[in-house]
Short mmCIF file of C-alpha atoms in Angstrom, two decimals:
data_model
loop_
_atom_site.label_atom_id
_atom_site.label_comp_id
_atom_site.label_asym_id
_atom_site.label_seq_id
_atom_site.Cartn_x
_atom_site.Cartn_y
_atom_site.Cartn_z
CA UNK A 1 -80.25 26.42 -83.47
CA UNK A 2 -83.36 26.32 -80.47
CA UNK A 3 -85.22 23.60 -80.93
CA UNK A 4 -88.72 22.82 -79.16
CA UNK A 5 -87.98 18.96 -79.25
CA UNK A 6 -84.71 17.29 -77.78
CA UNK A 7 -82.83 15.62 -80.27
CA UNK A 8 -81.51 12.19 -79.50
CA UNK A 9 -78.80 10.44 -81.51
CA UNK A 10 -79.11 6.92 -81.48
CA UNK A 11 -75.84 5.63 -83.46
CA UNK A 12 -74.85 2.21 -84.56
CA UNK A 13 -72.00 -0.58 -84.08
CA UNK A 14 -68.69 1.08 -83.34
CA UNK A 15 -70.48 4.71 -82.71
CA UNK A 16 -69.90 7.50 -84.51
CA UNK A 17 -66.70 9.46 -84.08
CA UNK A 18 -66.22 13.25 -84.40
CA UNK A 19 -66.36 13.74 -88.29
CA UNK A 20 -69.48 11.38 -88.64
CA UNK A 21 -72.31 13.87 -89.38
CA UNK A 22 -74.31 12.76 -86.17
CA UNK A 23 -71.44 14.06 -84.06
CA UNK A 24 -71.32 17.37 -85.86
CA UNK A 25 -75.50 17.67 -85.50
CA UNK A 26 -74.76 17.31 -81.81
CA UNK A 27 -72.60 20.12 -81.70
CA UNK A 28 -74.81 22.35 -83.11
CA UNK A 29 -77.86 21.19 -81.20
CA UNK A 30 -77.53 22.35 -77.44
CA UNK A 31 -79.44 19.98 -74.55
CA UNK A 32 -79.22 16.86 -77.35
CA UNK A 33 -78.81 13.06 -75.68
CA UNK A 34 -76.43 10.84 -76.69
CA UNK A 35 -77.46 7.37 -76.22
CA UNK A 36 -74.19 5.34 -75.05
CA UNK A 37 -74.07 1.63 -75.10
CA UNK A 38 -71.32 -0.42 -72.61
CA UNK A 39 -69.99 -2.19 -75.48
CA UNK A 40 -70.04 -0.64 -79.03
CA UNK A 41 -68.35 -3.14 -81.07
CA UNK A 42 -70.64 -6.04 -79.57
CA UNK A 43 -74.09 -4.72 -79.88
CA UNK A 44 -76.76 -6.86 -78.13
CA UNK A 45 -80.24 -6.14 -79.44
CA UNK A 46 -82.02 -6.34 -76.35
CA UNK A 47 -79.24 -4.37 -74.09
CA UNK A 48 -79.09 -1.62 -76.48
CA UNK A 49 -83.04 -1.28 -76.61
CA UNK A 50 -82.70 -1.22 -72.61
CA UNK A 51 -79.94 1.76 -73.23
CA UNK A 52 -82.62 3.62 -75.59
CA UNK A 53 -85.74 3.24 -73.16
CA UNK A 54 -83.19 4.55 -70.21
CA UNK A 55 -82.32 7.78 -72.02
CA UNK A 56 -85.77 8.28 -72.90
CA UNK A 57 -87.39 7.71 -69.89
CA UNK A 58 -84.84 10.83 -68.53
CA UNK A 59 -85.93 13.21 -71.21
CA UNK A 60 -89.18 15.32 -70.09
CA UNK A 61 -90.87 16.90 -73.49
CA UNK A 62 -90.81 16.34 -76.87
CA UNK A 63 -88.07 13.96 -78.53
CA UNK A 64 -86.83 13.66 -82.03
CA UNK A 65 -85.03 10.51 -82.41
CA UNK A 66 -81.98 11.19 -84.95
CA UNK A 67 -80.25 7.30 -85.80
CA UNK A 68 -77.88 5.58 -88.12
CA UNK A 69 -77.44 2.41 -89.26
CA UNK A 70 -77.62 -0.35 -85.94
CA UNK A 71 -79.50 2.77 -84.14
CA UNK A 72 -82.00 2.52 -86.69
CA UNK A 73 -82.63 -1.33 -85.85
CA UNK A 74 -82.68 -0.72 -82.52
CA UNK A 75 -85.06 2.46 -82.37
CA UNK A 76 -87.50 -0.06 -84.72
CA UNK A 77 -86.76 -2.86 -81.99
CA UNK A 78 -87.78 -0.23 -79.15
CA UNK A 79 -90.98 0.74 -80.24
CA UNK A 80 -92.43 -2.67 -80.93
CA UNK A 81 -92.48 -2.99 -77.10
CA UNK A 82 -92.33 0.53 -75.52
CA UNK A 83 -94.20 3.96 -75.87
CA UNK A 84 -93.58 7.38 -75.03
CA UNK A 85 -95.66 9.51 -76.57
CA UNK A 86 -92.99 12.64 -76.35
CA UNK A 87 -91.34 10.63 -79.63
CA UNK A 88 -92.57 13.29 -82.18
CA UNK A 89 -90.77 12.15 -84.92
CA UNK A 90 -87.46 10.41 -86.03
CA UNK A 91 -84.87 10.22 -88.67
CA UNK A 92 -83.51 7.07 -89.65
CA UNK A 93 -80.41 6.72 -91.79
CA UNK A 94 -78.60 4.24 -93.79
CA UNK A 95 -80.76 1.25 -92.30
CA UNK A 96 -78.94 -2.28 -92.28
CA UNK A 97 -79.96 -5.65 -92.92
CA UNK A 98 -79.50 -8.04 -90.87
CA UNK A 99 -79.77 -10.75 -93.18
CA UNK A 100 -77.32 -8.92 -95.35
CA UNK A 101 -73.59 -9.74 -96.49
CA UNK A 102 -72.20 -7.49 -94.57
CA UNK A 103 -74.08 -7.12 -91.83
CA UNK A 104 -71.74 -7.27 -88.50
CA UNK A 105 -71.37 -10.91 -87.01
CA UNK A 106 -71.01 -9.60 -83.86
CA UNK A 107 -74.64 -8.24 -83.52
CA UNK A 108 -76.28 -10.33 -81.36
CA UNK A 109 -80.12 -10.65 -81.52
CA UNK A 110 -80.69 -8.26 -84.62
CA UNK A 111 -81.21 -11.44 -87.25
CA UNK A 112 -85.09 -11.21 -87.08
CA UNK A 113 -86.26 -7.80 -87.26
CA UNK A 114 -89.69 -6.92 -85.76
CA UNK A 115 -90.10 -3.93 -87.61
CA UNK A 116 -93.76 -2.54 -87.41
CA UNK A 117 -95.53 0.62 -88.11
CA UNK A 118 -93.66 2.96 -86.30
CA UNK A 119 -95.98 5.05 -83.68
CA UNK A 120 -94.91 8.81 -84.79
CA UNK A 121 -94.01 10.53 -87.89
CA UNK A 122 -90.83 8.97 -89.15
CA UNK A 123 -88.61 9.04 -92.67
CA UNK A 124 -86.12 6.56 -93.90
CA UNK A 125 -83.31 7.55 -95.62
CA UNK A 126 -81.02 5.16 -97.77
CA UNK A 127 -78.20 5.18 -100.24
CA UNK A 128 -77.78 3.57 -103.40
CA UNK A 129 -74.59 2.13 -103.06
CA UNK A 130 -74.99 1.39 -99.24
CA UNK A 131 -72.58 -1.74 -98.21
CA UNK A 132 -74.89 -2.76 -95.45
CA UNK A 133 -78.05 -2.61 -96.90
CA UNK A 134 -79.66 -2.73 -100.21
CA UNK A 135 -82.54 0.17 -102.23
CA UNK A 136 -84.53 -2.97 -102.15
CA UNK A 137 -84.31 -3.80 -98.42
CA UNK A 138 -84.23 -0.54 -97.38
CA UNK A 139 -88.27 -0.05 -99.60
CA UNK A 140 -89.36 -2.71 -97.79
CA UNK A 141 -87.92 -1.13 -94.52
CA UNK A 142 -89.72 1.73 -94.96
CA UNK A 143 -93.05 -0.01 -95.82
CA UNK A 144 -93.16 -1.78 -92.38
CA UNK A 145 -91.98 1.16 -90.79
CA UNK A 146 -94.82 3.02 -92.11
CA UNK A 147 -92.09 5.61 -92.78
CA UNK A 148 -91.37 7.89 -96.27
CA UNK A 149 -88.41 6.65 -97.88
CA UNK A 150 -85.83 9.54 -99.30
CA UNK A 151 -83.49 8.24 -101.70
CA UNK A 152 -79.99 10.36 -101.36
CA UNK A 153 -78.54 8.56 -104.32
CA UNK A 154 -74.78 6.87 -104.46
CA UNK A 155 -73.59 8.12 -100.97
CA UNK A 156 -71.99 4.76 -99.04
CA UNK A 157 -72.88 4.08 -95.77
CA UNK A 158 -73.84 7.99 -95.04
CA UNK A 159 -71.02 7.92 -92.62
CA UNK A 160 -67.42 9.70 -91.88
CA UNK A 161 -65.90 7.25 -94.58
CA UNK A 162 -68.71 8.09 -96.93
CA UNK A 163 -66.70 11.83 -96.63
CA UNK A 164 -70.00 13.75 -96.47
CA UNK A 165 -68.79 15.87 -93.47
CA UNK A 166 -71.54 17.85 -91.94
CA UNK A 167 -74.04 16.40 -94.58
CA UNK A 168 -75.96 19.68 -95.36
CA UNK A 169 -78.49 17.89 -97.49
CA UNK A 170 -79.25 15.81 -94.78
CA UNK A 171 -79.52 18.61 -92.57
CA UNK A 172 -82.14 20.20 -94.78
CA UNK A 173 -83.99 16.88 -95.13
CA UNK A 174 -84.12 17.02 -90.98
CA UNK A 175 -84.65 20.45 -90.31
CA UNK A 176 -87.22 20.64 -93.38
CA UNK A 177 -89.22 17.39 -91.99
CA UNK A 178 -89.06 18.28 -88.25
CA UNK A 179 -88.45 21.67 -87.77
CA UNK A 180 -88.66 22.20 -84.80
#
């Protein structure tokens, strides 16, 4: 698939190995960006916003910003202080809270979100049954976000373990909302 915009996958503690459905996008998407972290088991708020800006700041054109879980955090973090108006859209997934249960303890500087409107078309998708993050919290997400919310029913974390695979009907949600 030729897309207009370069896709950038933003993913979240531990990354996302090669039967999480952001890997799989990737492969299908020629001239996406990966956004890599030093340390993906120890995420530091603002060191992974740094990591974002850095792979943005190398991408001339448009830029559809594809994250789960941590990634969406951070994405949220990054635009409360940084711009680029070549952000046309982005797709958040399976957005934790960082006040939650079972949040990661290892996440340093994510316990007081500063989650505002978000400067570009954006949706929010959440599961029912999400161990990280509640239906409730992930409304509320959505509201400061400024963002649609898409409820995909009971589907875990919307990761590899969730067994979703490629996760076609997230694929149609992306493809339908940002086409191209």
């Amino acid at each position: 698939m030729e897309r207009s915009a370069t896709c950038v996958f933003l993913a979240g503690i531990g990354n996302s190995g090669p039967e999480h459905w952001q890997s799989l996008w990737r492969g299908r998407l020629p001239g996406s960006v990966w956004v890599e972290h030093d340390a993906w088991d120890e995420p530091d708020r603002d060191g992974w916003v740094r990591d974002l800006d850095c792979a943005l700041r190398s991408i001339a054109g448009p830029k559809v910003l594809v994250a789960h879980s941590l990634g969406c955090s951070v994405l949220a973090e990054w635009a409360v202080d940084h711009a680029d108006e070549d952000v046309v859209g982005a797709f958040l997934v399976a957005m934790p809270d960082p006040r939650g249960p079972g949040f990661p303890a290892d996440a340093v500087g994510f316990d007081a979100p500063r989650h505002e409107p978000l400067p570009f078309p954006a949706v929010l998708v959440a599961s029912e049954d999400d161990p990280y993050g509640s239906m409730e919290y992930a409304v509320a997400a959505a509201g400061r976000l400024g963002a649609p919310l898409v409820n995909v029913g009971p589907k875990g974390h919307i990761n590899a373990e969730s067994g979703l695979g490629d996760w076609p009907e997230g694929w149609f949600l992306f493809t339908e909302r940002f086409p191209g």
